Coordinates of C-alpha atoms in Angstrom, one line a residue:
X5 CA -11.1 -25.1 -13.9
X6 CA -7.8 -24.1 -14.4
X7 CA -5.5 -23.5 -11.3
X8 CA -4.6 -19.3 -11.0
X9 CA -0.8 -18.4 -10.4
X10 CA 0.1 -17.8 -7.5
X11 CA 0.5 -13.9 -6.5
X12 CA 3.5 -12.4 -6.5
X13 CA 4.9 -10.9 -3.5
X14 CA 4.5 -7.1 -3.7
X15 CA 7.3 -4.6 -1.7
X16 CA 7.5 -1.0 -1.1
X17 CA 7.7 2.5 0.8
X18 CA 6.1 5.6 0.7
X19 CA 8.7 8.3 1.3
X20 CA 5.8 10.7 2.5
X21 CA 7.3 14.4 2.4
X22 CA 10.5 13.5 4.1
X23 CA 12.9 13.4 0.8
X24 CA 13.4 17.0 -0.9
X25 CA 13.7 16.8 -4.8
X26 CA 17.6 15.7 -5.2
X27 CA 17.0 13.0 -2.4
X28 CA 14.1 11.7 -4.1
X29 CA 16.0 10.8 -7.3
X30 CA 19.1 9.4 -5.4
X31 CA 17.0 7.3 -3.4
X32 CA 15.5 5.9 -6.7
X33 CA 18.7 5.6 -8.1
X34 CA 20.0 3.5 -5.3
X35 CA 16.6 1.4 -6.0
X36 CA 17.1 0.3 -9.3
X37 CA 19.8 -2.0 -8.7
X38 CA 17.1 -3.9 -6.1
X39 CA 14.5 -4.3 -9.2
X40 CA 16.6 -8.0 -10.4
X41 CA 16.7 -9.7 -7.7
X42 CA 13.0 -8.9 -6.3
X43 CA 11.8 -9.7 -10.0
X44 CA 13.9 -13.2 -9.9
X45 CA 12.5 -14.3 -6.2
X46 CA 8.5 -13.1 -7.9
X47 CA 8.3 -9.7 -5.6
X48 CA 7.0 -6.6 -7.2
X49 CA 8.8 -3.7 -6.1
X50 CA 6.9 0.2 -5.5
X51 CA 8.1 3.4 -4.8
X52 CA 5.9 6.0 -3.8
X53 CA 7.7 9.9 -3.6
X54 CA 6.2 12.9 -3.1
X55 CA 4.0 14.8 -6.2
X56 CA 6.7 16.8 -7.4
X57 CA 9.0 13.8 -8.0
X58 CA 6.6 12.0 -10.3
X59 CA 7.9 12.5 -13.4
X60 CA 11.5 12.5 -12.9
X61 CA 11.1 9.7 -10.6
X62 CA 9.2 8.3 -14.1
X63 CA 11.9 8.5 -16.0
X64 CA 14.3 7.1 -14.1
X65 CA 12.4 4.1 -13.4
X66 CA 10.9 3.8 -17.3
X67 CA 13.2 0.9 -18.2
X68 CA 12.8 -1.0 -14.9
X69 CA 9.4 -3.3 -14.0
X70 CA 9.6 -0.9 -10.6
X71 CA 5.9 0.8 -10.2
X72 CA 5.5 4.1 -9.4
X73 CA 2.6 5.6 -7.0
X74 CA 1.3 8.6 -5.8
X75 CA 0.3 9.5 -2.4
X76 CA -3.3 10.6 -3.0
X77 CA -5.6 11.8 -5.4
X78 CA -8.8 13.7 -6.4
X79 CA -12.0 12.3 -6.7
X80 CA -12.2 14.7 -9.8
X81 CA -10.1 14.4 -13.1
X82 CA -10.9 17.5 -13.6
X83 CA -12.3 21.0 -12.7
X84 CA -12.3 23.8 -10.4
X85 CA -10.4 22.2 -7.1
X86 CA -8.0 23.7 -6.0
X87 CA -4.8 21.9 -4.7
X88 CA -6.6 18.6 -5.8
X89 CA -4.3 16.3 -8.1
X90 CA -6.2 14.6 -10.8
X91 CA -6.0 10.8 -11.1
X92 CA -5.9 11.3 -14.9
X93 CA -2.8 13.7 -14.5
X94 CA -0.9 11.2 -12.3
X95 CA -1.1 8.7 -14.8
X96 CA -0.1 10.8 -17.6
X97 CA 2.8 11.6 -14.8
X98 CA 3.7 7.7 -15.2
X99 CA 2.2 6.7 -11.3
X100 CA 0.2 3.0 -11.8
X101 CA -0.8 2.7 -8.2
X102 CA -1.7 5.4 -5.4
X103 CA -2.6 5.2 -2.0
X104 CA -5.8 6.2 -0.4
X105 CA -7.3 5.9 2.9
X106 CA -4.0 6.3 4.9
X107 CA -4.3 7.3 8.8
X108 CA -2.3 10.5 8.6
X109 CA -5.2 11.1 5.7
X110 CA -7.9 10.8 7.7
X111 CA -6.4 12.2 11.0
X112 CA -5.3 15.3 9.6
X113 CA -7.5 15.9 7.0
X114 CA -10.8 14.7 8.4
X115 CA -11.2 12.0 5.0
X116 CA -14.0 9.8 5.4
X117 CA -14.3 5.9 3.8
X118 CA -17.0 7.6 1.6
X119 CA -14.5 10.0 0.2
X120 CA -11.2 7.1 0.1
X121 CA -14.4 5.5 -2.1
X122 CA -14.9 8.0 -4.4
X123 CA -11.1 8.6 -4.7
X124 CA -10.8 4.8 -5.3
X125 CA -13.3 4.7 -8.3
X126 CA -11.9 7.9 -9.5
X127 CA -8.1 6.3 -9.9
X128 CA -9.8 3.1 -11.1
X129 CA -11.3 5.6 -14.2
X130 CA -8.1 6.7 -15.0
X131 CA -5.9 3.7 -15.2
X132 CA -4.1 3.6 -10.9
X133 CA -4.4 1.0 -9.0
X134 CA -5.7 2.1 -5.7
X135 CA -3.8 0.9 -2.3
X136 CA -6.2 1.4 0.3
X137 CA -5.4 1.5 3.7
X138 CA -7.1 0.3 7.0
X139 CA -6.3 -0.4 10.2
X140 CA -7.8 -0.2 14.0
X141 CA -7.2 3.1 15.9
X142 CA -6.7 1.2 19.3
X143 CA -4.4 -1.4 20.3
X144 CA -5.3 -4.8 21.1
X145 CA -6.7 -5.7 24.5
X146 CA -5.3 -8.8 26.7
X147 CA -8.0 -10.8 25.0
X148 CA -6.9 -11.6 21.9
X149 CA -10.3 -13.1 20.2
X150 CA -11.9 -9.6 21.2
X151 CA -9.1 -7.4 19.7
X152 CA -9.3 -9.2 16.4
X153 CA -13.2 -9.0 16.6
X154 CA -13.1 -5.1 17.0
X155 CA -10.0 -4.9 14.6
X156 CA -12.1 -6.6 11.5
X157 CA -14.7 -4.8 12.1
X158 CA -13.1 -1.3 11.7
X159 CA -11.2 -2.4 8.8
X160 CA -14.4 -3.8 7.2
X161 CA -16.2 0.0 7.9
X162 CA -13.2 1.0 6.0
X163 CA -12.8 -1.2 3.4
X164 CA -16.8 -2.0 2.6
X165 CA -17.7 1.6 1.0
X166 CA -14.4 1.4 -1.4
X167 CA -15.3 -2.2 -2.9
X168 CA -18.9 -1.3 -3.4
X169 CA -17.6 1.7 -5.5
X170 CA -15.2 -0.7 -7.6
X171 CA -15.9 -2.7 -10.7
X172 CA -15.1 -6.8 -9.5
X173 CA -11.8 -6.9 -11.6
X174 CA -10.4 -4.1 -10.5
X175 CA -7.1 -5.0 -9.1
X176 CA -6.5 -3.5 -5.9
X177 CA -4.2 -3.4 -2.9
X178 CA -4.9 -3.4 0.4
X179 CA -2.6 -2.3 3.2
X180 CA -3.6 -3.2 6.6
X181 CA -2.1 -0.6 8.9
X182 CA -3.1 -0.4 12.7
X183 CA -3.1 2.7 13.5
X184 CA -1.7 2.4 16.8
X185 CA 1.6 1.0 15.4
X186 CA 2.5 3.1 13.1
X187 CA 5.7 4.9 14.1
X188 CA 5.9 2.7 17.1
X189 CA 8.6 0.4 18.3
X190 CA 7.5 -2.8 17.3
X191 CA 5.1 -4.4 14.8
X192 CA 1.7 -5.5 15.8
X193 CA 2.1 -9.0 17.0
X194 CA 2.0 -11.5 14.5
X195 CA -1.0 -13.6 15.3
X196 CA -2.9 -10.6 15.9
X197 CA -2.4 -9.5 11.9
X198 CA -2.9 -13.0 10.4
X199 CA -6.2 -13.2 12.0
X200 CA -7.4 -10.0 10.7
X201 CA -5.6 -10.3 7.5
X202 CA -7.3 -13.5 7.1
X203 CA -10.3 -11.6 7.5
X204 CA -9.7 -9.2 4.7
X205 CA -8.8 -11.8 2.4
X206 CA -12.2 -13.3 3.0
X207 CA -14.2 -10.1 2.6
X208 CA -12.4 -9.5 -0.9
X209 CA -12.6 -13.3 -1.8
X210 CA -15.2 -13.1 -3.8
X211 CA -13.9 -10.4 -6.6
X212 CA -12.5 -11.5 -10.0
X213 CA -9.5 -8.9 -10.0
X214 CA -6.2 -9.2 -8.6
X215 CA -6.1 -8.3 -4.7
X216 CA -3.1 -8.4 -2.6
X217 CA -2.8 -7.5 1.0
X218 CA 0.1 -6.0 2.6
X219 CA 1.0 -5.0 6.4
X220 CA 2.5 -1.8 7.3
X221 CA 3.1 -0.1 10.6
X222 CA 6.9 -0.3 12.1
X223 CA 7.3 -3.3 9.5
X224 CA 11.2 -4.4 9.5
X225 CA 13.7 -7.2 9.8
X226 CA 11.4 -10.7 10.3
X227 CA 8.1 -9.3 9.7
X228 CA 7.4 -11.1 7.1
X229 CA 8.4 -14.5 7.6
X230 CA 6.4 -14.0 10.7
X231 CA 3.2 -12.9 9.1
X232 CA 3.5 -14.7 5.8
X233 CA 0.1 -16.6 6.2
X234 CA -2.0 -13.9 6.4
X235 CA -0.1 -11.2 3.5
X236 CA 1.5 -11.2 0.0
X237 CA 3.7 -8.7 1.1
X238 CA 4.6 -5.0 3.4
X239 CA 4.1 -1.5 3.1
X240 CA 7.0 -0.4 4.5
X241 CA 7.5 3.2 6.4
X242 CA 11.0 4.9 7.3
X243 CA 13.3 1.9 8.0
X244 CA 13.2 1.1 4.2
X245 CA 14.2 5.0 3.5
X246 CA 17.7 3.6 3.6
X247 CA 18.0 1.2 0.7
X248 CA 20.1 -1.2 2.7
X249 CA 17.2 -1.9 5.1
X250 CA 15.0 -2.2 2.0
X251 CA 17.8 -4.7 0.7
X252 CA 17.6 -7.1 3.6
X253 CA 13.6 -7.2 3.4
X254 CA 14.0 -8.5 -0.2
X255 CA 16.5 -10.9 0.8
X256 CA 14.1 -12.0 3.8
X257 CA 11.3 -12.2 1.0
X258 CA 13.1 -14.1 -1.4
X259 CA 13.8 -17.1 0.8

């Protein structure tokens, strides 16, 4: 049997609801010029703005191999819900990828794993790649073997119900975000995410689609040489909202 290519290394920020509609699309322009030389070192590059900047982030990005996401979607294409955004619409928008699952998600708006799995088959349906988020609520304890223990296991309550909903060649992402690092100083210590990213990898080992597994949570300048065992690339939060942050990642990356 043949040997697969390597996956590529895959890059990129959400910009949450921080950027109004004319800071969207200068961010995006100040991208482009990134998409070369992450393409020419094999790294992937996303963007992920806020629902109103779809399309225009679309066309600014339609002659560039940069992918476009969305930050959630309905479990519904279509229908009587209110306030929902169809996964079918945000592909006719031009997204390809869109996250579910994230911690501010399920904090503030009560989602459950059931419902990031029905959201996850639903953007499957409709052509989106889903990038599914998990990560521990509490920070490790002083014994490392223990904090990984509990870590896996709440990722794998996370994870479990959205690969059970997927068909085995669906390509998917996921993003491995402790909770309790997000927004924080640091990162969570390297040896602490290779073991559970290690973990991951094993509990989606078995599927025939593409899967690549990214860290996010206060992700910045070393993180991923440090972590590069266990990922195929970061989810990066506010430091890469200025594109010379994001620059130095893919320079980091690329050697």
């Amino acid at each position: 049997m043949a040997t697969p290519p390597p996956r590529r290394r895959l890059l990129g920020t959400s910009l949450k609801m921080y950027f109004d509609l004319p800071t969207t699309q200068s961010y995006i322009t100040s991208l482009i010029p990134l998409s070369d030389p992450a393409q020419k070192a094999g790294i992937d590059l996303f963007v992920i703005p806020s629902f109103p900047s779809l399309i225009p982030s679309a066309t600014l990005l339609s002659s560039t191999p940069i992918r476009l996401g969305a930050q959630d979607c309905s479990p519904f294409p279509s229908g009587a819900y209110t306030g929902d955004v169809s996964p079918l619409v945000l592909h006719q928008a031009g997204a390809s990828l869109v996250v579910l699952g994230h911690a501010e998600r399920r904090q503030h708006h009560g989602e459950t794993s059931t419902l990031v799995a029905a959201k996850a088959a639903a953007a499957v349906a409709h052509g989106l790649v889903p990038l599914i988020c998990v990560g521990e609520t509490q920070a490790p304890s002083h014994i490392a073997s223990a904090a990984v223990g509990s870590a896996v296991a709440e990722c794998k309550a996370q994870l479990a119900p959205v690969l059970q909903s997927l068909p085995d060649d669906a390509e998917i992402v996921v993003a491995y975000e402790p909770v309790w690092a997000i927004g924080a100083e640091r990162p969570a210590g390297a040896d602490h995410v290779v073991a559970v990213t290690r973990e991951l990898r094993r509990l989606t080992g078995a599927r025939t689609g593409l899967v690549r597994i990214l860290y996010g949570g206060s992700a910045g300048p070393g993180t991923f040489e440090a972590i590069k065992e266990g990922v195929d690339g970061l989810f990066l939060g506010r430091f890469a909202h200025d594109i010379k942050n994001l620059e130095q990642v893919i320079r980091e990356m690329s050697e």
